[in-house]
CSV table of C-alpha atoms (C1' of nucleotides) in Angstrom, one decimal:
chain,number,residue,atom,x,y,z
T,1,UNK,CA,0.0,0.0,0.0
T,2,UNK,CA,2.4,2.7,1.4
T,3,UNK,CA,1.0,3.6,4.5
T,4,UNK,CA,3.3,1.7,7.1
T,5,UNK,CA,1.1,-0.7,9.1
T,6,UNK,CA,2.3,0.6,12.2
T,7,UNK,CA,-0.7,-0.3,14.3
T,8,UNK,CA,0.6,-4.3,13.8
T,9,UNK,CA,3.5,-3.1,16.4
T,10,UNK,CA,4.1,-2.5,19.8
T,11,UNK,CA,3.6,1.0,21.1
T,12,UNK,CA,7.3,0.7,22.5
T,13,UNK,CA,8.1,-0.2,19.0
T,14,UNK,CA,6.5,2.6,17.4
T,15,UNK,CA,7.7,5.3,20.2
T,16,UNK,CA,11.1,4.0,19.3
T,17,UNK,CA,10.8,4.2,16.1
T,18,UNK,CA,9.3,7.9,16.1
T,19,UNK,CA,12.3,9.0,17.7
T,20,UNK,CA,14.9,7.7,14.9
T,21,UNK,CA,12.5,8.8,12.0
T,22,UNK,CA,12.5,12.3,13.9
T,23,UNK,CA,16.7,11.9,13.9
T,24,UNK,CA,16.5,10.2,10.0
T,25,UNK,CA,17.5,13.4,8.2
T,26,UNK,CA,20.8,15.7,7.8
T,27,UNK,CA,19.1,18.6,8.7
T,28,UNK,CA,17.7,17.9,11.8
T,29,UNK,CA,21.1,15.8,12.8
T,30,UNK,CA,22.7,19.3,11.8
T,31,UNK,CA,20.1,21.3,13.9
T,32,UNK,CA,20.4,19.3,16.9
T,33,UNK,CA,24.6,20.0,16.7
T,34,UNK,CA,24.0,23.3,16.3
T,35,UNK,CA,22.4,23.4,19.1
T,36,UNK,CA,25.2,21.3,21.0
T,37,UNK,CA,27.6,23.8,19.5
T,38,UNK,CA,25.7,26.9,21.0
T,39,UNK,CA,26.4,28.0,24.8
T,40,UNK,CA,23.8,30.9,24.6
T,41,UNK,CA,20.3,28.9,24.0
T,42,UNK,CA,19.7,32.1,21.5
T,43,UNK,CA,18.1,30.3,18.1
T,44,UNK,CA,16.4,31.3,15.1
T,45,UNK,CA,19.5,32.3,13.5
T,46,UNK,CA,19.5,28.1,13.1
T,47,UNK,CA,18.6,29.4,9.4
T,48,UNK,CA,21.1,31.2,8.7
T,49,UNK,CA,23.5,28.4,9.6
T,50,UNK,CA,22.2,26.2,7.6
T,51,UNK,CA,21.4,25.9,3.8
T,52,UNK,CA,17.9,25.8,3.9
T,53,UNK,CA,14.9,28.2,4.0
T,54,UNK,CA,13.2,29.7,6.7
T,55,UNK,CA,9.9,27.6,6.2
T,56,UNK,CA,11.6,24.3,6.1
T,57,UNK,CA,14.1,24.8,9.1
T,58,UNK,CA,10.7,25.8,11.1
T,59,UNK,CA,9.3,22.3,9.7
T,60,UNK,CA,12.4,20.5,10.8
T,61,UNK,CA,12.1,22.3,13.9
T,62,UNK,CA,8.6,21.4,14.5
T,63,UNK,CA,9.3,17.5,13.8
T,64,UNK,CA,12.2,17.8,16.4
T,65,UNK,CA,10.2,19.3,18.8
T,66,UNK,CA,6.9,16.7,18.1
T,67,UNK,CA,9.6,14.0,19.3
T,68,UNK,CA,10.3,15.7,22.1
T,69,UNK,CA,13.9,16.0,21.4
T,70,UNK,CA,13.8,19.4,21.1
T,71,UNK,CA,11.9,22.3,23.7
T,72,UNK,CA,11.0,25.9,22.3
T,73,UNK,CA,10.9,28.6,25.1
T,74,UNK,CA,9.2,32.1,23.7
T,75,UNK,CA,11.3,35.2,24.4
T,76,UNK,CA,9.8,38.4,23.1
T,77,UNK,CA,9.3,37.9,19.6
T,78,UNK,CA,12.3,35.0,19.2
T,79,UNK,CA,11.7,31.2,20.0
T,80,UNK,CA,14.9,29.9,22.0
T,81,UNK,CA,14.9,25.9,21.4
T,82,UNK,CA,17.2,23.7,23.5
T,83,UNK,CA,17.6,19.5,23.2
T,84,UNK,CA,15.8,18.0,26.1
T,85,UNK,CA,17.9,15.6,28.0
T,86,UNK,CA,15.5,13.0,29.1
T,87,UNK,CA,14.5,11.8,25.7
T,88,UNK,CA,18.5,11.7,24.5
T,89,UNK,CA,18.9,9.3,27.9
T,90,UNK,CA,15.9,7.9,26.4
T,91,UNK,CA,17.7,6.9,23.9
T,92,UNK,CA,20.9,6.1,25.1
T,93,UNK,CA,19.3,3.8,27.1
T,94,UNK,CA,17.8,2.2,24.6
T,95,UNK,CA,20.9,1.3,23.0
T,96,UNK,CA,22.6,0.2,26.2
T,97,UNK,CA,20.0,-2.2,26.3
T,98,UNK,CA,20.6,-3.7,23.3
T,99,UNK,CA,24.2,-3.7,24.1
T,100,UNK,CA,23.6,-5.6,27.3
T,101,UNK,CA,21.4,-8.4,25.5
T,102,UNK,CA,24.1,-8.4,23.1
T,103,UNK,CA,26.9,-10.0,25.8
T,104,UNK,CA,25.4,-13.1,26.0
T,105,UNK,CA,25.4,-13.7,22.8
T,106,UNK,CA,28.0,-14.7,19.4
T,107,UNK,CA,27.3,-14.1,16.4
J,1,UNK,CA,11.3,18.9,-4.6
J,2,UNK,CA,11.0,16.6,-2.4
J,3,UNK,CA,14.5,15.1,-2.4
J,4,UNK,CA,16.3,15.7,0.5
J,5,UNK,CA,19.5,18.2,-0.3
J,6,UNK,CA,21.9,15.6,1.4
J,7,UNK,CA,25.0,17.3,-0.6
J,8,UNK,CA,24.5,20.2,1.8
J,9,UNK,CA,25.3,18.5,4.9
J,10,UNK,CA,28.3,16.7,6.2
J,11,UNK,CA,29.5,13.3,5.9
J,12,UNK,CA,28.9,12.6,9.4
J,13,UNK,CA,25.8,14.0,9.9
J,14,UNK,CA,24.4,12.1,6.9
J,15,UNK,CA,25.8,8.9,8.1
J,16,UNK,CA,24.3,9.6,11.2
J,17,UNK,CA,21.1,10.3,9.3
J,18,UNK,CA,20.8,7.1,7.3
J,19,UNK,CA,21.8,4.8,10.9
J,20,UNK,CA,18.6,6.5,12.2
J,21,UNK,CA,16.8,6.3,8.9
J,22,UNK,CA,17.5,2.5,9.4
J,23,UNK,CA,15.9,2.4,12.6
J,24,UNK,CA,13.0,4.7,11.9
J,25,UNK,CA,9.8,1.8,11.0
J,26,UNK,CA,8.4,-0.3,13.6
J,27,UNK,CA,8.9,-3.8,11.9
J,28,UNK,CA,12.8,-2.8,11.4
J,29,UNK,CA,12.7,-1.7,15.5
J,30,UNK,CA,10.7,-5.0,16.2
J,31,UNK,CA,13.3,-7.3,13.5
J,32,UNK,CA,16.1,-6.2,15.5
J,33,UNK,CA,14.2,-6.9,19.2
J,34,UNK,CA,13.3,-10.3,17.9
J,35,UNK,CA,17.2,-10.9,16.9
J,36,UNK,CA,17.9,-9.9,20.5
J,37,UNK,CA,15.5,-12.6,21.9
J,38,UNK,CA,16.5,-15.3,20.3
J,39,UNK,CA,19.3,-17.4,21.7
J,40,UNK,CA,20.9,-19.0,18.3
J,41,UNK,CA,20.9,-16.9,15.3
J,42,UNK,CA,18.5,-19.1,13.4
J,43,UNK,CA,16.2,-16.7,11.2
J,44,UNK,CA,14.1,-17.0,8.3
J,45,UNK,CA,11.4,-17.3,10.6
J,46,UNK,CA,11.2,-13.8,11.1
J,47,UNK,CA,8.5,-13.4,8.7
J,48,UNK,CA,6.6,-15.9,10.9
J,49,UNK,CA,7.0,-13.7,13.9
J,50,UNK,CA,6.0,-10.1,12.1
J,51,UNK,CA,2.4,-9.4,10.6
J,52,UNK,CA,4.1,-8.9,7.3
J,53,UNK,CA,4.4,-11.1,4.0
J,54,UNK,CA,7.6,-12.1,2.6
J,55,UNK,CA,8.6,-9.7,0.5
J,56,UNK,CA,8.2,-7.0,2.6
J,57,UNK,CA,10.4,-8.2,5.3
J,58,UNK,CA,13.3,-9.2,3.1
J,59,UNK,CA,12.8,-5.4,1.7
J,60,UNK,CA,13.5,-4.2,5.5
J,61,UNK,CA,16.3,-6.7,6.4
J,62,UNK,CA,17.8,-5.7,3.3
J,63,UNK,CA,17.6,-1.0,4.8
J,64,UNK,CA,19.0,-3.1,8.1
J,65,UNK,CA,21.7,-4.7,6.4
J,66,UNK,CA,22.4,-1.9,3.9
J,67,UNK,CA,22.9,0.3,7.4
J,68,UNK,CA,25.0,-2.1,8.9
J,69,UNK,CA,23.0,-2.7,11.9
J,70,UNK,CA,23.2,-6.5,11.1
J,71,UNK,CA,25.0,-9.0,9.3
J,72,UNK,CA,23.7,-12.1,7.2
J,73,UNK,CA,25.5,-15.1,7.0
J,74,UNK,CA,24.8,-17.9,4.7
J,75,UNK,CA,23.5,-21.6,6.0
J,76,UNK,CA,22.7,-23.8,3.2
J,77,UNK,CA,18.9,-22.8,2.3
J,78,UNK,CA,18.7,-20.4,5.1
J,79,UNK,CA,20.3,-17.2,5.7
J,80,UNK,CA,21.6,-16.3,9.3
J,81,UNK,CA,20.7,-13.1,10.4
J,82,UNK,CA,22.3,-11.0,13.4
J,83,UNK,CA,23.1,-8.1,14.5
J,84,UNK,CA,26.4,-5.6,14.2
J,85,UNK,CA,27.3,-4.8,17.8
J,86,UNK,CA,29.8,-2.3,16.1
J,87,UNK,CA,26.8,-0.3,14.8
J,88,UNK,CA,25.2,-0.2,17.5
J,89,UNK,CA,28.4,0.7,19.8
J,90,UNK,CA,28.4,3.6,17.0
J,91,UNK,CA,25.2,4.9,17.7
J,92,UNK,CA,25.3,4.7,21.6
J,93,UNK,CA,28.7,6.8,21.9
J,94,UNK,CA,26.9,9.4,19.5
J,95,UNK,CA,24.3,9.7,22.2
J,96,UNK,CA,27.4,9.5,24.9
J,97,UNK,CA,29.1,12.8,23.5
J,98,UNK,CA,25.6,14.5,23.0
J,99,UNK,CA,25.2,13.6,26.8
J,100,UNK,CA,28.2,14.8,27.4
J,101,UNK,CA,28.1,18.1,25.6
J,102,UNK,CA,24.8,18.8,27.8
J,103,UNK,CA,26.4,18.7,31.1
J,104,UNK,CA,28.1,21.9,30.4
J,105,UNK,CA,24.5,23.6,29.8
J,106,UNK,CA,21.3,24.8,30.9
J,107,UNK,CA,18.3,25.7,29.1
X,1,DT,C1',17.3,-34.1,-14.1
X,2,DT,C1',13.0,-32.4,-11.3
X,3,DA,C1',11.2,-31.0,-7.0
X,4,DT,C1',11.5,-28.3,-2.7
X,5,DT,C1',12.6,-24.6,0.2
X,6,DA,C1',14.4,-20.0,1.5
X,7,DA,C1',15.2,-15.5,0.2
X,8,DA,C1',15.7,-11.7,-3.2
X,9,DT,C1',13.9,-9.0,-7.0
X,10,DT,C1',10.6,-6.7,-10.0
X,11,DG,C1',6.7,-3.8,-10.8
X,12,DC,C1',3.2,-1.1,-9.2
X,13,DA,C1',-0.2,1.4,-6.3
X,14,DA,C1',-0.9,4.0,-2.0
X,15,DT,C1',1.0,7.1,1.0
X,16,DA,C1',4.6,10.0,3.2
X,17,DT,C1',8.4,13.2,3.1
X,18,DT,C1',10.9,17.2,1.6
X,19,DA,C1',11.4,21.8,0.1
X,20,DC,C1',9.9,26.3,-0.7
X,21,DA,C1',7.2,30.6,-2.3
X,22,DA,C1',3.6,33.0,-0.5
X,23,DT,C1',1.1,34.2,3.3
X,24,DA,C1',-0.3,34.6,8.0
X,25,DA,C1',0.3,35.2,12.9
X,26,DA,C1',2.5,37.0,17.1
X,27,DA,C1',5.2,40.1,19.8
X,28,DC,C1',7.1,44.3,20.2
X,29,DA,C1',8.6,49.4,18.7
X,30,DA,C1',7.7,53.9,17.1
S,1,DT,C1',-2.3,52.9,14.8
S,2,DT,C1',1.7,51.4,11.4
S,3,DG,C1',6.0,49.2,10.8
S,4,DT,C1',9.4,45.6,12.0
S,5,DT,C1',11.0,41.2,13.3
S,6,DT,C1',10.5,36.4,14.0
S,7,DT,C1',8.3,32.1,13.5
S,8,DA,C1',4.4,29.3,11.8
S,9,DT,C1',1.1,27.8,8.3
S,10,DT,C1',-0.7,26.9,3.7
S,11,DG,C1',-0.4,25.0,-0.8
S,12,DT,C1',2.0,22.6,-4.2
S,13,DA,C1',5.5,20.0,-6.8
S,14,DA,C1',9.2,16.6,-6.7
S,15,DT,C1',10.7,12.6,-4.7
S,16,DA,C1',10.9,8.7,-1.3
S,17,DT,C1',8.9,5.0,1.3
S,18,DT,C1',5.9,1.1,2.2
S,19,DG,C1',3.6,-3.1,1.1
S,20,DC,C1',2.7,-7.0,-1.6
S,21,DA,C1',1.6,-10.2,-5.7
S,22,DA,C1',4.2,-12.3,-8.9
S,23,DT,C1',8.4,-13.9,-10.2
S,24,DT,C1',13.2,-15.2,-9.9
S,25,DT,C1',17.3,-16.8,-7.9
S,26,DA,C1',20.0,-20.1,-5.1
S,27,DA,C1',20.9,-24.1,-2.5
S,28,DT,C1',19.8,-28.6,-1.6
S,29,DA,C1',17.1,-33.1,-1.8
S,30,DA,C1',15.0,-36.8,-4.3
DNA sequence: TTATTAAATTGCAATATTACAATAAAACAA
DNA sequence: TTGTTTTATTGTAATATTGCAATTTAATAA
């Protein structure tokens, strides 16, 4: 069809899941570096770092920020987005999991 | 357009980008659990676990192998499937350093 | 050789994503 | 009020992804 059957999985699954699709492009890998990069939490000028317009930066923003990776704070008339740290322990966690489950096992 | 402008973005954070593009559908989240919970590497049977037909799962084994997040290895008829605990070793230290990078801030 | 079994490939339809021009909304300044 | 600045939304075109029936390939067995 095209449609992904995503009600045949797990909600963990599907949480999981939402959280690498909202990581699965350059521009929001770049965005959420840039952020890193920043010590000020000043943003908006996220668009004139990178090479993309204003519309779609504000798209990618929103996508990051639907995941919950990403929290927008409103400061007069600028937005200052910062990465929120539970849902990167989120996944780290997720991954040291799989790491763990991984010892006990060749390959 | 609709093509994502990749070429504008570094190496890294496209590589980055495809790893999580990899791991960004349910049944590729729930192929890799179900490699996790079983003890020998015997697969194939996959298909049997996952609501989906044939086709479809070789199609996401194949975005799983193509990301390295597993390995296939040949057994007569069958094909061994496991997965890459480099990958995923990868992945969890990029999460380390974005931890890492967050101590130093507020927001 | 001819089955049989397991997995990959092809082709296509349905749906989702990406990017941006144009526009709108929201907060503040003059 | 009118302007200015910053971000969000709408609409649309180009491209990518998802899923599967049908088919093919590859390895082995009879």
């Amino acid at each position: 069809m095209g449609a992904s059957k995503s009600e045949s999985f797990s909600t963990e699954h599907n949480e999981m899941a939402s959280l690498f699709k909202a990581l699965s492009h350059p521009a929001r890998i770049a965005i959420v570096d840039y952020l890193l990069k920043v010590d000020t939490c000043i943003c908006g000028d996220i668009v004139n770092e990178l090479p993309l317009a204003q519309p779609t930066i504000s798209q990618h923003l929103k996508e990051l920020k639907n995941a919950n990776i990403i929290k927008g704070t409103i400061e007069g008339t600028a937005i200052c987005y910062c990465i929120n740290p539970d849902t990167i322990d989120k996944i780290e966690n997720h991954f040291g999991v799989i790491r763990h489950k991984l010892k006990n096992k060749c390959c």
